[in-house]
């Protein structure tokens, strides 16, 4: 029996993806199958499978896969824990994804197989480890053809990195705004005269945008593909081009100044007794479930995500709105070799919507991330006071995840809540108090357990959607 | 075989430009008939035109 094809996999005519509970299945056309077999025969493929850089893949008979019977071949891929998109990644995550794309492409190229595209959506994160998921991206090299993925690599990897690192422009809103990424022309305009003479920026951004503008109408009249081939274009040049891109990716560094939250990890406003009580509460809630997937909203330095994975969570998705904090967390996780935590940049007051073709290609954050336990610690006062979201609406957001929630409520006299309240006009936020919060929570959740933190100004609840 | 992505003419030429010495060699062969003749006035004009092609400027017409 066939499941419907995944709405995000239609762009390549040679293969299509189907997702069911157990696995990801790929239907291959005859040509797609021949391309896969060519790639599977390389040492590059075997190495990438062995070290987990390429998603675990097994060829299966078409009849045994839940796909249309008309496909010539079928593959079974391991499922990735949580699907995420580049507009939810931190700078260092996008950079590691770019490294992976180039490394796998070059290794395959040495054995006569080339990637037909270079989309950052072809990379996923298994915890803190990037994995290349689009096995259908590899095809037999056509002699004399340039690398079709070059422009896409610039749009979906390199230009977002340049904008963040060189101009301080966050790439996430731009990638969320356009599935095609940041064109050479937009990148050139946004970078202005910054590093205009640096060789990699000059080549991949400035000259690239000029060449595109100059040859915008040339495609129909001129056979540049044929001309390049006759002039001796070949795999050596593609390899040099990819090496050039690798150098550019290694060179791009985001020297960010400290952001509002980047010192939050020190948590000067908490007592050690409060932190211990919170950690104990989170550990108990996690351990009561069987290897749950935990969603940590407002994760900051990932302290409670670590508590959760140490208490038995199979994966913790650590979400925070502060890009710099998430970038620090990712790099720390990589340094520690901690792979069970997936850090993401997300503004809870404006989470990723459904995007792309018919708004179905990229499902919204809430549809995509289905946790077994939600942590919402030190977040309520920010949503209720900084973002002025009513308690009822905050509770609805938590309820949307369809899982038990550990939520922390700072009372009016809590130093952090009081600081936010002090900025408000008298009387406007009188509803911010514990009884009104508990009334809102009780309408959608059943409270299973609650404790007051030792400092006396915050309450923790474990509750179940009702 | 045409890839499903349309690489774009400009990007294809940039692929050669970013492709090291061998890539520049390809560009020279592509535009060689113009670049190699820089020693005569006629060819100098053509070379300027080639430069314009590469840099995206209009070829000069006042000499």
Short mmCIF file of C-alpha atoms in Angstrom, two decimals:
data_model
loop_
_atom_site.label_atom_id
_atom_site.label_comp_id
_atom_site.label_asym_id
_atom_site.label_seq_id
_atom_site.Cartn_x
_atom_site.Cartn_y
_atom_site.Cartn_z
CA UNK A 1 0.00 0.00 0.00
CA UNK A 2 1.26 3.46 -0.88
CA UNK A 3 1.43 6.41 1.52
CA UNK A 4 1.03 9.85 -0.12
CA UNK A 5 4.36 11.36 -1.19
CA UNK A 6 5.92 13.94 1.10
CA UNK A 7 4.77 17.42 -0.01
CA UNK A 8 8.33 18.74 0.22
CA UNK A 9 10.03 16.34 -2.18
CA UNK A 10 8.68 17.09 -5.65
CA UNK A 11 11.42 19.30 -7.07
CA UNK A 12 13.64 16.56 -8.45
CA UNK A 13 11.73 14.60 -11.12
CA UNK A 14 13.98 11.55 -10.69
CA UNK A 15 12.86 10.64 -7.18
CA UNK A 16 10.18 11.24 -4.58
CA UNK A 17 10.04 10.74 -0.83
CA UNK A 18 7.34 9.02 1.24
CA UNK A 19 7.29 9.16 5.03
CA UNK A 20 5.56 6.71 7.33
CA UNK A 21 5.92 5.92 11.03
CA UNK A 22 8.91 3.63 10.60
CA UNK A 23 11.06 5.14 7.92
CA UNK A 24 11.55 7.48 4.99
CA UNK A 25 11.10 5.76 1.64
CA UNK A 26 12.36 7.00 -1.71
CA UNK A 27 10.98 6.03 -5.09
CA UNK A 28 13.53 6.24 -7.92
CA UNK A 29 12.97 6.52 -11.66
CA UNK A 30 15.07 4.32 -13.91
CA UNK A 31 17.67 7.06 -14.32
CA UNK A 32 17.51 7.89 -10.61
CA UNK A 33 18.13 4.23 -9.80
CA UNK A 34 21.15 4.06 -12.12
CA UNK A 35 22.50 7.23 -10.48
CA UNK A 36 22.02 5.73 -7.02
CA UNK A 37 23.74 2.49 -8.04
CA UNK A 38 26.69 4.46 -9.43
CA UNK A 39 27.01 6.38 -6.16
CA UNK A 40 26.49 3.30 -3.97
CA UNK A 41 29.42 1.64 -5.76
CA UNK A 42 31.89 4.34 -4.66
CA UNK A 43 34.20 4.34 -1.66
CA UNK A 44 32.87 7.82 -0.94
CA UNK A 45 29.36 6.39 -0.39
CA UNK A 46 30.60 3.57 1.82
CA UNK A 47 32.68 5.97 3.93
CA UNK A 48 29.80 8.46 4.35
CA UNK A 49 27.43 5.62 5.33
CA UNK A 50 29.93 4.18 7.79
CA UNK A 51 30.58 7.44 9.65
CA UNK A 52 26.95 8.55 9.59
CA UNK A 53 27.42 11.71 7.51
CA UNK A 54 24.97 10.31 4.94
CA UNK A 55 21.59 9.13 6.24
CA UNK A 56 21.52 5.31 6.69
CA UNK A 57 20.13 3.93 3.42
CA UNK A 58 19.14 0.44 2.21
CA UNK A 59 17.87 -0.49 -1.27
CA UNK A 60 14.60 -2.44 -1.02
CA UNK A 61 12.29 -4.06 -3.60
CA UNK A 62 9.63 -1.59 -4.77
CA UNK A 63 6.90 -4.01 -3.72
CA UNK A 64 8.12 -3.88 -0.11
CA UNK A 65 8.08 -0.07 0.11
CA UNK A 66 4.89 1.94 0.74
CA UNK A 67 5.36 3.89 -2.52
CA UNK A 68 3.73 4.00 -5.96
CA UNK A 69 4.36 0.70 -7.76
CA UNK A 70 5.39 2.63 -10.89
CA UNK A 71 8.85 3.54 -9.54
CA UNK A 72 11.82 1.60 -10.93
CA UNK A 73 13.62 1.39 -7.60
CA UNK A 74 13.14 2.03 -3.90
CA UNK A 75 15.33 3.04 -0.95
CA UNK A 76 14.66 2.96 2.77
CA UNK A 77 16.20 5.76 4.85
CA UNK A 78 16.39 6.05 8.63
CA UNK A 79 14.08 8.73 10.00
CA UNK A 80 15.63 11.87 11.43
CA UNK A 81 14.40 12.58 14.99
CA UNK A 82 13.07 16.08 14.33
CA UNK A 83 13.02 17.78 10.92
CA UNK A 84 14.39 21.33 11.07
CA UNK A 85 15.08 24.01 8.48
CA UNK A 86 17.98 26.40 7.89
CA UNK A 87 15.88 29.35 9.10
CA UNK A 88 15.89 27.68 12.53
CA UNK A 89 19.63 27.03 12.65
CA UNK A 90 22.41 29.05 14.21
CA UNK A 91 25.33 30.37 12.16
CA UNK A 92 27.70 27.56 13.15
CA UNK A 93 25.06 24.97 12.27
CA UNK A 94 24.62 26.38 8.76
CA UNK A 95 28.39 26.51 8.40
CA UNK A 96 28.79 22.86 9.43
CA UNK A 97 26.00 21.96 6.99
CA UNK A 98 27.91 23.79 4.23
CA UNK A 99 31.08 21.90 5.13
CA UNK A 100 29.19 18.61 4.91
CA UNK A 101 27.65 19.48 1.53
CA UNK A 102 31.06 20.34 0.06
CA UNK A 103 32.93 17.42 1.62
CA UNK A 104 30.44 14.80 0.36
CA UNK A 105 30.29 16.47 -3.07
CA UNK A 106 34.07 16.51 -3.48
CA UNK A 107 34.54 12.95 -2.26
CA UNK A 108 31.93 11.69 -4.74
CA UNK A 109 33.33 13.83 -7.55
CA UNK A 110 36.69 12.08 -7.23
CA UNK A 111 34.86 8.88 -8.25
CA UNK A 112 32.78 10.32 -11.08
CA UNK A 113 29.60 11.19 -9.15
CA UNK A 114 28.37 14.75 -8.64
CA UNK A 115 25.65 16.41 -6.55
CA UNK A 116 23.01 17.87 -8.86
CA UNK A 117 22.07 20.59 -6.36
CA UNK A 118 23.35 22.16 -3.14
CA UNK A 119 20.40 23.01 -0.92
CA UNK A 120 20.80 23.50 2.82
CA UNK A 121 17.41 21.73 3.12
CA UNK A 122 19.29 18.54 2.16
CA UNK A 123 21.00 18.60 5.55
CA UNK A 124 19.29 17.72 8.82
CA UNK A 125 20.57 17.64 12.39
CA UNK A 126 20.51 14.41 14.35
CA UNK A 127 20.88 16.07 17.74
CA UNK A 128 23.93 18.29 17.29
CA UNK A 129 25.31 16.27 14.34
CA UNK A 130 24.65 17.29 10.71
CA UNK A 131 23.46 14.47 8.41
CA UNK A 132 23.03 14.67 4.63
CA UNK A 133 19.60 13.24 3.83
CA UNK A 134 19.17 13.64 0.07
CA UNK A 135 20.74 10.52 -1.42
CA UNK A 136 18.81 11.35 -4.61
CA UNK A 137 21.03 14.38 -5.01
CA UNK A 138 23.95 12.33 -6.37
CA UNK A 139 24.16 11.61 -10.10
CA UNK A 140 26.67 10.27 -12.57
CA UNK A 141 28.97 13.05 -13.74
CA UNK A 142 28.25 14.38 -17.22
CA UNK A 143 31.64 15.23 -18.79
CA UNK A 144 32.05 18.92 -19.62
CA UNK A 145 29.05 20.10 -17.58
CA UNK A 146 29.50 22.75 -14.89
CA UNK A 147 28.28 22.08 -11.33
CA UNK A 148 24.56 22.94 -11.36
CA UNK A 149 24.60 23.38 -7.58
CA UNK A 150 26.94 26.38 -7.51
CA UNK A 151 24.29 29.10 -7.57
CA UNK A 152 22.15 27.25 -5.02
CA UNK A 153 25.15 26.77 -2.76
CA UNK A 154 25.70 30.53 -2.79
CA UNK A 155 22.01 31.27 -2.19
CA UNK A 156 21.32 28.77 0.58
CA UNK A 157 24.70 28.43 2.32
CA UNK A 158 27.36 30.99 1.51
CA UNK A 159 25.37 34.23 1.18
CA UNK A 160 23.44 33.70 4.44
CA UNK A 161 26.79 33.12 6.21
CA UNK A 162 28.30 36.24 4.60
CA UNK A 163 25.36 38.43 5.56
CA UNK A 164 25.51 37.36 9.20
CA UNK A 165 29.29 37.47 9.51
CA UNK A 166 30.16 40.52 7.43
CA UNK A 167 27.07 42.75 7.70
CA UNK A 168 25.52 41.56 10.98
CA UNK A 169 22.28 40.79 9.14
CA UNK A 170 20.55 37.71 10.66
CA UNK A 171 19.96 35.19 7.87
CA UNK A 172 17.02 33.34 9.45
CA UNK A 173 14.29 35.89 8.56
CA UNK A 174 15.63 36.06 4.98
CA UNK A 175 15.69 32.29 4.53
CA UNK A 176 12.24 32.10 6.07
CA UNK A 177 11.14 34.79 3.65
CA UNK A 178 12.35 32.98 0.53
CA UNK A 179 12.72 29.26 -0.10
CA UNK A 180 15.31 30.06 -2.77
CA UNK A 181 17.55 31.81 -0.29
CA UNK A 182 19.61 34.95 -0.83
CA UNK A 183 20.47 35.67 -4.47
CA UNK A 184 23.89 37.03 -5.44
CA UNK A 185 22.25 40.36 -6.29
CA UNK A 186 20.61 40.73 -2.87
CA UNK A 187 23.79 39.61 -1.12
CA UNK A 188 25.83 42.18 -3.07
CA UNK A 189 23.35 44.93 -2.17
CA UNK A 190 23.25 43.94 1.50
CA UNK A 191 27.02 43.67 1.84
CA UNK A 192 27.58 47.03 0.14
CA UNK A 193 31.26 47.86 0.15
CA UNK A 194 32.14 45.52 3.03
CA UNK A 195 35.10 43.32 2.13
CA UNK A 196 34.43 44.09 -1.52
CA UNK A 197 38.01 43.35 -2.48
CA UNK A 198 38.37 40.16 -0.46
CA UNK A 199 38.85 37.50 -3.10
CA UNK A 200 36.10 35.08 -2.07
CA UNK A 201 33.52 37.87 -1.61
CA UNK A 202 34.57 39.45 -4.90
CA UNK A 203 34.15 36.17 -6.77
CA UNK A 204 31.07 34.57 -5.22
CA UNK A 205 29.07 37.71 -4.49
CA UNK A 206 30.10 40.74 -6.55
CA UNK A 207 31.24 39.18 -9.82
CA UNK A 208 28.57 36.50 -9.49
CA UNK A 209 25.82 39.11 -9.25
CA UNK A 210 27.32 41.10 -12.14
CA UNK A 211 27.67 38.05 -14.34
CA UNK A 212 24.06 37.11 -13.58
CA UNK A 213 22.76 40.56 -14.43
CA UNK A 214 24.87 40.70 -17.59
CA UNK A 215 23.80 37.29 -18.86
CA UNK A 216 20.23 37.46 -17.61
CA UNK A 217 18.78 37.28 -21.14
CA UNK A 218 21.60 35.27 -22.71
CA UNK A 219 20.30 31.82 -21.80
CA UNK A 220 18.02 31.58 -24.81
CA UNK A 221 20.46 32.78 -27.47
CA UNK A 222 23.77 31.36 -26.35
CA UNK A 223 24.75 27.79 -25.72
CA UNK A 224 27.18 28.56 -22.90
CA UNK A 225 26.91 24.99 -21.65
CA UNK A 226 28.17 23.73 -25.02
CA UNK A 227 30.78 26.47 -25.32
CA UNK A 228 32.18 25.63 -21.87
CA UNK A 229 32.33 21.98 -22.77
CA UNK A 230 34.20 22.65 -26.01
CA UNK A 231 36.59 24.95 -24.15
CA UNK A 232 37.59 22.06 -21.89
CA UNK A 233 35.42 22.43 -18.80
CA UNK A 234 35.76 19.30 -16.66
CA UNK A 235 35.73 17.72 -13.20
CA UNK A 236 39.11 19.24 -12.29
CA UNK A 237 37.58 22.69 -12.54
CA UNK A 238 34.54 21.65 -10.50
CA UNK A 239 36.85 20.28 -7.83
CA UNK A 240 38.87 23.51 -7.79
CA UNK A 241 35.63 25.45 -7.54
CA UNK A 242 34.48 23.38 -4.56
CA UNK A 243 37.89 23.75 -2.91
CA UNK A 244 37.53 27.49 -3.42
CA UNK A 245 34.10 27.38 -1.73
CA UNK A 246 35.53 25.32 1.13
CA UNK A 247 38.14 28.00 1.75
CA UNK A 248 35.43 30.67 1.69
CA UNK A 249 33.33 28.71 4.23
CA UNK A 250 36.33 28.18 6.52
CA UNK A 251 37.18 31.85 6.34
CA UNK A 252 33.79 33.28 7.23
CA UNK A 253 33.76 34.02 10.98
CA UNK A 254 30.95 35.61 12.98
CA UNK A 255 32.64 37.86 15.51
CA UNK A 256 29.54 38.76 17.43
CA UNK A 257 29.40 41.17 20.30
CA UNK A 258 27.76 39.89 23.47
CA UNK A 259 23.99 39.91 23.07
CA UNK A 260 21.38 40.65 25.75
CA UNK A 261 21.25 37.07 26.85
CA UNK A 262 24.73 35.79 26.27
CA UNK A 263 25.69 36.16 29.93
CA UNK A 264 22.40 34.69 31.11
CA UNK A 265 24.04 31.31 31.57
CA UNK A 266 25.65 32.69 34.69
CA UNK A 267 22.13 33.02 36.14
CA UNK A 268 23.04 35.55 38.84
CA UNK A 269 19.36 36.02 39.63
CA UNK A 270 18.88 32.40 40.69
CA UNK A 271 19.94 30.82 43.96
CA UNK A 272 21.69 27.46 43.76
CA UNK A 273 18.84 25.96 45.77
CA UNK A 274 16.34 27.14 43.11
CA UNK A 275 18.41 25.64 40.29
CA UNK A 276 18.75 22.33 42.14
CA UNK A 277 15.02 22.19 42.82
CA UNK A 278 14.24 22.91 39.15
CA UNK A 279 16.74 20.30 37.94
CA UNK A 280 15.29 17.69 40.29
CA UNK A 281 11.74 18.44 39.13
CA UNK A 282 12.72 18.24 35.41
CA UNK A 283 14.67 15.02 35.96
CA UNK A 284 11.71 13.35 37.72
CA UNK A 285 9.25 14.42 35.01
CA UNK A 286 11.60 13.11 32.29
CA UNK A 287 12.42 9.83 34.03
CA UNK A 288 8.71 9.06 34.42
CA UNK A 289 8.47 8.71 30.62
CA UNK A 290 10.14 6.14 28.34
CA UNK A 291 13.07 7.85 26.56
CA UNK A 292 10.95 10.89 25.73
CA UNK A 293 11.69 13.55 23.14
CA UNK A 294 11.81 16.75 25.19
CA UNK A 295 11.15 20.22 23.83
CA UNK A 296 12.91 22.86 25.94
CA UNK A 297 11.35 26.28 25.24
CA UNK A 298 13.60 29.20 26.17
CA UNK A 299 16.52 26.82 26.63
CA UNK A 300 19.22 29.48 26.87
CA UNK A 301 22.54 27.71 27.66
CA UNK A 302 20.82 24.31 27.52
CA UNK A 303 21.19 23.58 31.24
CA UNK A 304 17.81 21.85 31.57
CA UNK A 305 18.11 20.12 28.18
CA UNK A 306 21.21 18.48 29.61
CA UNK A 307 19.30 17.55 32.77
CA UNK A 308 16.61 15.99 30.56
CA UNK A 309 18.96 13.87 28.42
CA UNK A 310 20.86 12.79 31.52
CA UNK A 311 17.53 11.70 33.04
CA UNK A 312 16.80 9.48 30.04
CA UNK A 313 15.40 11.71 27.27
CA UNK A 314 16.30 10.31 23.84
CA UNK A 315 16.53 13.83 22.41
CA UNK A 316 16.14 17.36 23.73
CA UNK A 317 15.24 20.14 21.28
CA UNK A 318 16.65 23.29 22.88
CA UNK A 319 14.87 26.34 21.47
CA UNK A 320 15.78 29.95 22.12
CA UNK A 321 15.13 33.25 20.37
CA UNK A 322 18.65 34.56 20.90
CA UNK A 323 20.80 33.56 17.93
CA UNK A 324 24.09 34.15 19.69
CA UNK A 325 23.11 32.04 22.70
CA UNK A 326 22.04 29.18 20.43
CA UNK A 327 25.27 29.43 18.46
CA UNK A 328 27.28 29.23 21.71
CA UNK A 329 25.23 26.24 22.82
CA UNK A 330 25.76 24.43 19.51
CA UNK A 331 29.51 24.97 19.60
CA UNK A 332 29.65 23.86 23.24
CA UNK A 333 27.71 20.68 22.42
CA UNK A 334 30.09 19.93 19.53
CA UNK A 335 33.08 20.48 21.82
CA UNK A 336 31.59 18.23 24.51
CA UNK A 337 30.61 15.55 21.98
CA UNK A 338 27.02 15.78 23.31
CA UNK A 339 24.83 14.62 20.42
CA UNK A 340 21.46 14.23 22.14
CA UNK A 341 20.62 17.95 22.15
CA UNK A 342 19.41 19.83 19.07
CA UNK A 343 19.68 23.62 19.51
CA UNK A 344 17.38 25.84 17.42
CA UNK A 345 16.81 29.56 16.93
CA UNK A 346 13.12 30.30 17.31
CA UNK A 347 11.09 33.22 18.61
CA UNK A 348 8.25 31.64 20.59
CA UNK A 349 6.08 34.67 19.94
CA UNK A 350 6.55 34.14 16.18
CA UNK A 351 7.35 30.45 15.52
CA UNK A 352 8.07 29.12 12.00
CA UNK A 353 4.88 29.04 9.91
CA UNK A 354 4.03 26.62 7.08
CA UNK A 355 5.98 27.70 4.00
CA UNK A 356 6.81 26.90 0.39
CA UNK A 357 4.67 25.46 -2.38
CA UNK A 358 0.98 25.63 -1.41
CA UNK A 359 2.26 26.37 2.11
CA UNK A 360 2.81 22.63 2.51
CA UNK A 361 6.40 22.16 1.52
CA UNK A 362 7.77 23.12 4.96
CA UNK A 363 5.35 22.40 7.81
CA UNK A 364 5.11 24.83 10.72
CA UNK A 365 7.18 24.31 13.84
CA UNK A 366 4.23 23.13 15.93
CA UNK A 367 3.12 20.58 13.28
CA UNK A 368 6.67 19.26 12.84
CA UNK A 369 7.96 19.07 16.39
CA UNK A 370 5.81 16.63 18.39
CA UNK A 371 7.46 16.23 21.80
CA UNK A 372 6.65 13.77 24.60
CA UNK A 373 7.39 16.42 27.23
CA UNK A 374 7.60 20.23 27.04
CA UNK A 375 9.78 22.32 29.35
CA UNK A 376 8.75 25.97 29.64
CA UNK A 377 11.07 27.40 32.28
CA UNK A 378 11.59 31.12 32.90
CA UNK A 379 9.57 31.98 29.81
CA UNK A 380 6.04 32.89 30.95
CA UNK A 381 6.93 36.37 32.23
CA UNK A 382 8.66 37.20 28.94
CA UNK A 383 5.69 36.11 26.86
CA UNK A 384 3.12 37.69 29.18
CA UNK A 385 4.94 40.96 29.87
CA UNK A 386 7.51 41.62 27.09
CA UNK A 387 5.31 40.24 24.30
CA UNK A 388 2.00 41.08 26.07
CA UNK A 389 0.49 37.67 25.24
CA UNK A 390 -2.53 36.87 27.48
CA UNK A 391 -2.19 33.86 29.83
CA UNK A 392 -4.96 32.02 27.94
CA UNK A 393 -3.00 32.32 24.68
CA UNK A 394 0.24 31.12 26.29
CA UNK A 395 -1.62 28.10 27.62
CA UNK A 396 -3.04 27.44 24.11
CA UNK A 397 0.47 27.44 22.64
CA UNK A 398 1.63 24.91 25.24
CA UNK A 399 -1.51 22.85 24.59
CA UNK A 400 -0.80 22.82 20.82
CA UNK A 401 2.20 20.55 21.43
CA UNK A 402 -0.13 17.87 22.79
CA UNK A 403 2.23 16.71 25.53
CA UNK A 404 2.73 17.05 29.30
CA UNK A 405 4.35 20.33 30.28
CA UNK A 406 6.71 21.45 33.03
CA UNK A 407 6.06 25.17 33.34
CA UNK A 408 7.55 27.78 35.66
CA UNK A 409 5.55 30.84 36.79
CA UNK A 410 7.50 33.77 38.28
CA UNK A 411 5.19 35.65 40.67
CA UNK A 412 4.71 39.43 40.64
CA UNK A 413 7.33 39.83 43.38
CA UNK A 414 9.96 37.78 41.53
CA UNK A 415 12.93 40.10 40.78
CA UNK A 416 12.88 39.34 37.02
CA UNK A 417 9.10 39.71 36.71
CA UNK A 418 9.19 42.88 38.83
CA UNK A 419 11.82 44.35 36.52
CA UNK A 420 9.58 43.77 33.49
CA UNK A 421 6.50 45.04 35.36
CA UNK A 422 8.32 48.23 36.35
CA UNK A 423 8.45 49.23 32.67
CA UNK A 424 4.69 49.01 32.31
CA UNK A 425 2.13 51.68 33.02
CA UNK A 426 0.31 51.24 36.35
CA UNK A 427 -2.77 49.07 36.16
CA UNK A 428 -2.19 47.63 32.67
CA UNK A 429 -0.79 44.33 33.90
CA UNK A 430 -2.69 43.83 37.15
CA UNK A 431 -3.88 40.51 35.72
CA UNK A 432 -0.31 39.18 35.92
CA UNK A 433 -0.62 37.14 39.10
CA UNK A 434 -0.59 33.55 40.24
CA UNK A 435 -4.36 32.96 40.71
CA UNK A 436 -5.13 34.20 37.16
CA UNK A 437 -2.30 32.09 35.73
CA UNK A 438 -3.56 28.99 37.52
CA UNK A 439 -7.10 29.64 36.31
CA UNK A 440 -5.89 29.87 32.68
CA UNK A 441 -3.72 26.76 33.05
CA UNK A 442 -6.57 24.80 34.64
CA UNK A 443 -8.84 25.39 31.65
CA UNK A 444 -6.65 23.29 29.33
CA UNK A 445 -4.40 21.23 31.62
CA UNK A 446 -4.68 19.05 34.71
CA UNK A 447 -1.97 19.91 37.21
CA UNK A 448 -0.32 16.68 38.44
CA UNK A 449 2.26 18.21 40.74
CA UNK A 450 3.41 21.66 41.79
CA UNK A 451 6.24 22.97 43.96
CA UNK A 452 7.35 26.40 45.10
CA UNK A 453 11.03 27.15 44.48
CA UNK A 454 13.06 27.79 47.67
CA UNK A 455 13.40 31.54 46.96
CA UNK A 456 9.62 31.75 47.29
CA UNK A 457 8.93 33.81 44.15
CA UNK A 458 8.38 31.10 41.53
CA UNK A 459 6.13 28.04 41.20
CA UNK A 460 6.76 24.95 39.05
CA UNK A 461 3.88 22.89 37.63
CA UNK A 462 3.83 19.49 35.97
CA UNK A 463 0.62 19.26 34.00
CA UNK A 464 -1.12 17.04 31.49
CA UNK A 465 -3.30 18.32 28.63
CA UNK A 466 -6.96 17.67 29.44
CA UNK B 1 21.55 15.76 -19.92
CA UNK B 2 20.15 18.93 -18.43
CA UNK B 3 20.10 19.15 -14.64
CA UNK B 4 16.72 19.88 -13.05
CA UNK B 5 18.18 23.09 -11.63
CA UNK B 6 18.70 25.83 -14.15
CA UNK B 7 22.21 26.96 -13.36
CA UNK B 8 21.98 30.23 -15.29
CA UNK B 9 24.55 31.42 -17.83
CA UNK B 10 26.20 33.88 -15.46
CA UNK B 11 26.61 31.26 -12.76
CA UNK B 12 28.08 28.81 -15.26
CA UNK B 13 30.73 31.31 -16.30
CA UNK B 14 31.40 32.08 -12.63
CA UNK B 15 31.88 28.35 -12.10
CA UNK B 16 34.81 28.55 -14.50
CA UNK B 17 36.07 31.77 -12.90
CA UNK B 18 36.00 30.21 -9.43
CA UNK B 19 37.58 27.02 -10.73
CA UNK B 20 41.24 27.93 -10.30
CA UNK B 21 43.86 28.10 -13.06
CA UNK B 22 42.16 25.45 -15.18
CA UNK B 23 38.89 27.38 -14.98
CA UNK B 24 40.57 30.60 -16.06
CA UNK B 25 42.09 28.61 -18.93
CA UNK B 26 38.60 27.65 -20.05
CA UNK B 27 37.48 31.28 -19.92
CA UNK B 28 40.52 32.30 -21.96
CA UNK B 29 39.68 29.71 -24.59
CA UNK B 30 36.07 30.88 -24.53
CA UNK B 31 37.00 34.51 -25.05
CA UNK B 32 40.51 33.82 -26.41
CA UNK B 33 39.97 35.13 -29.92
CA UNK B 34 39.34 38.51 -28.36
CA UNK B 35 41.88 38.53 -25.53
CA UNK B 36 44.85 37.19 -27.50
CA UNK B 37 44.78 40.06 -29.94
CA UNK B 38 45.59 42.92 -27.58
CA UNK B 39 48.47 44.08 -29.77
CA UNK B 40 46.47 45.57 -32.61
CA UNK B 41 44.01 48.43 -32.31
CA UNK B 42 41.19 46.33 -33.71
CA UNK B 43 41.86 43.58 -31.23
CA UNK B 44 42.32 46.03 -28.40
CA UNK B 45 38.74 47.18 -28.95
CA UNK B 46 37.60 43.60 -28.92
CA UNK B 47 39.56 42.98 -25.73
CA UNK B 48 37.80 45.90 -24.08
CA UNK B 49 34.53 44.40 -25.15
CA UNK B 50 35.56 41.09 -23.61
CA UNK B 51 36.49 42.83 -20.39
CA UNK B 52 33.07 44.46 -20.45
CA UNK B 53 31.49 41.06 -20.98
CA UNK B 54 33.25 39.66 -17.95
CA UNK B 55 32.72 42.62 -15.68
CA UNK B 56 29.21 43.39 -16.82
CA UNK B 57 29.96 46.86 -18.21
CA UNK B 58 28.79 48.14 -21.54
CA UNK B 59 31.58 47.86 -24.15
CA UNK B 60 33.23 51.22 -24.81
CA UNK B 61 32.42 52.71 -28.18
CA UNK B 62 34.17 56.09 -28.19
CA UNK B 63 37.66 55.07 -29.45
#
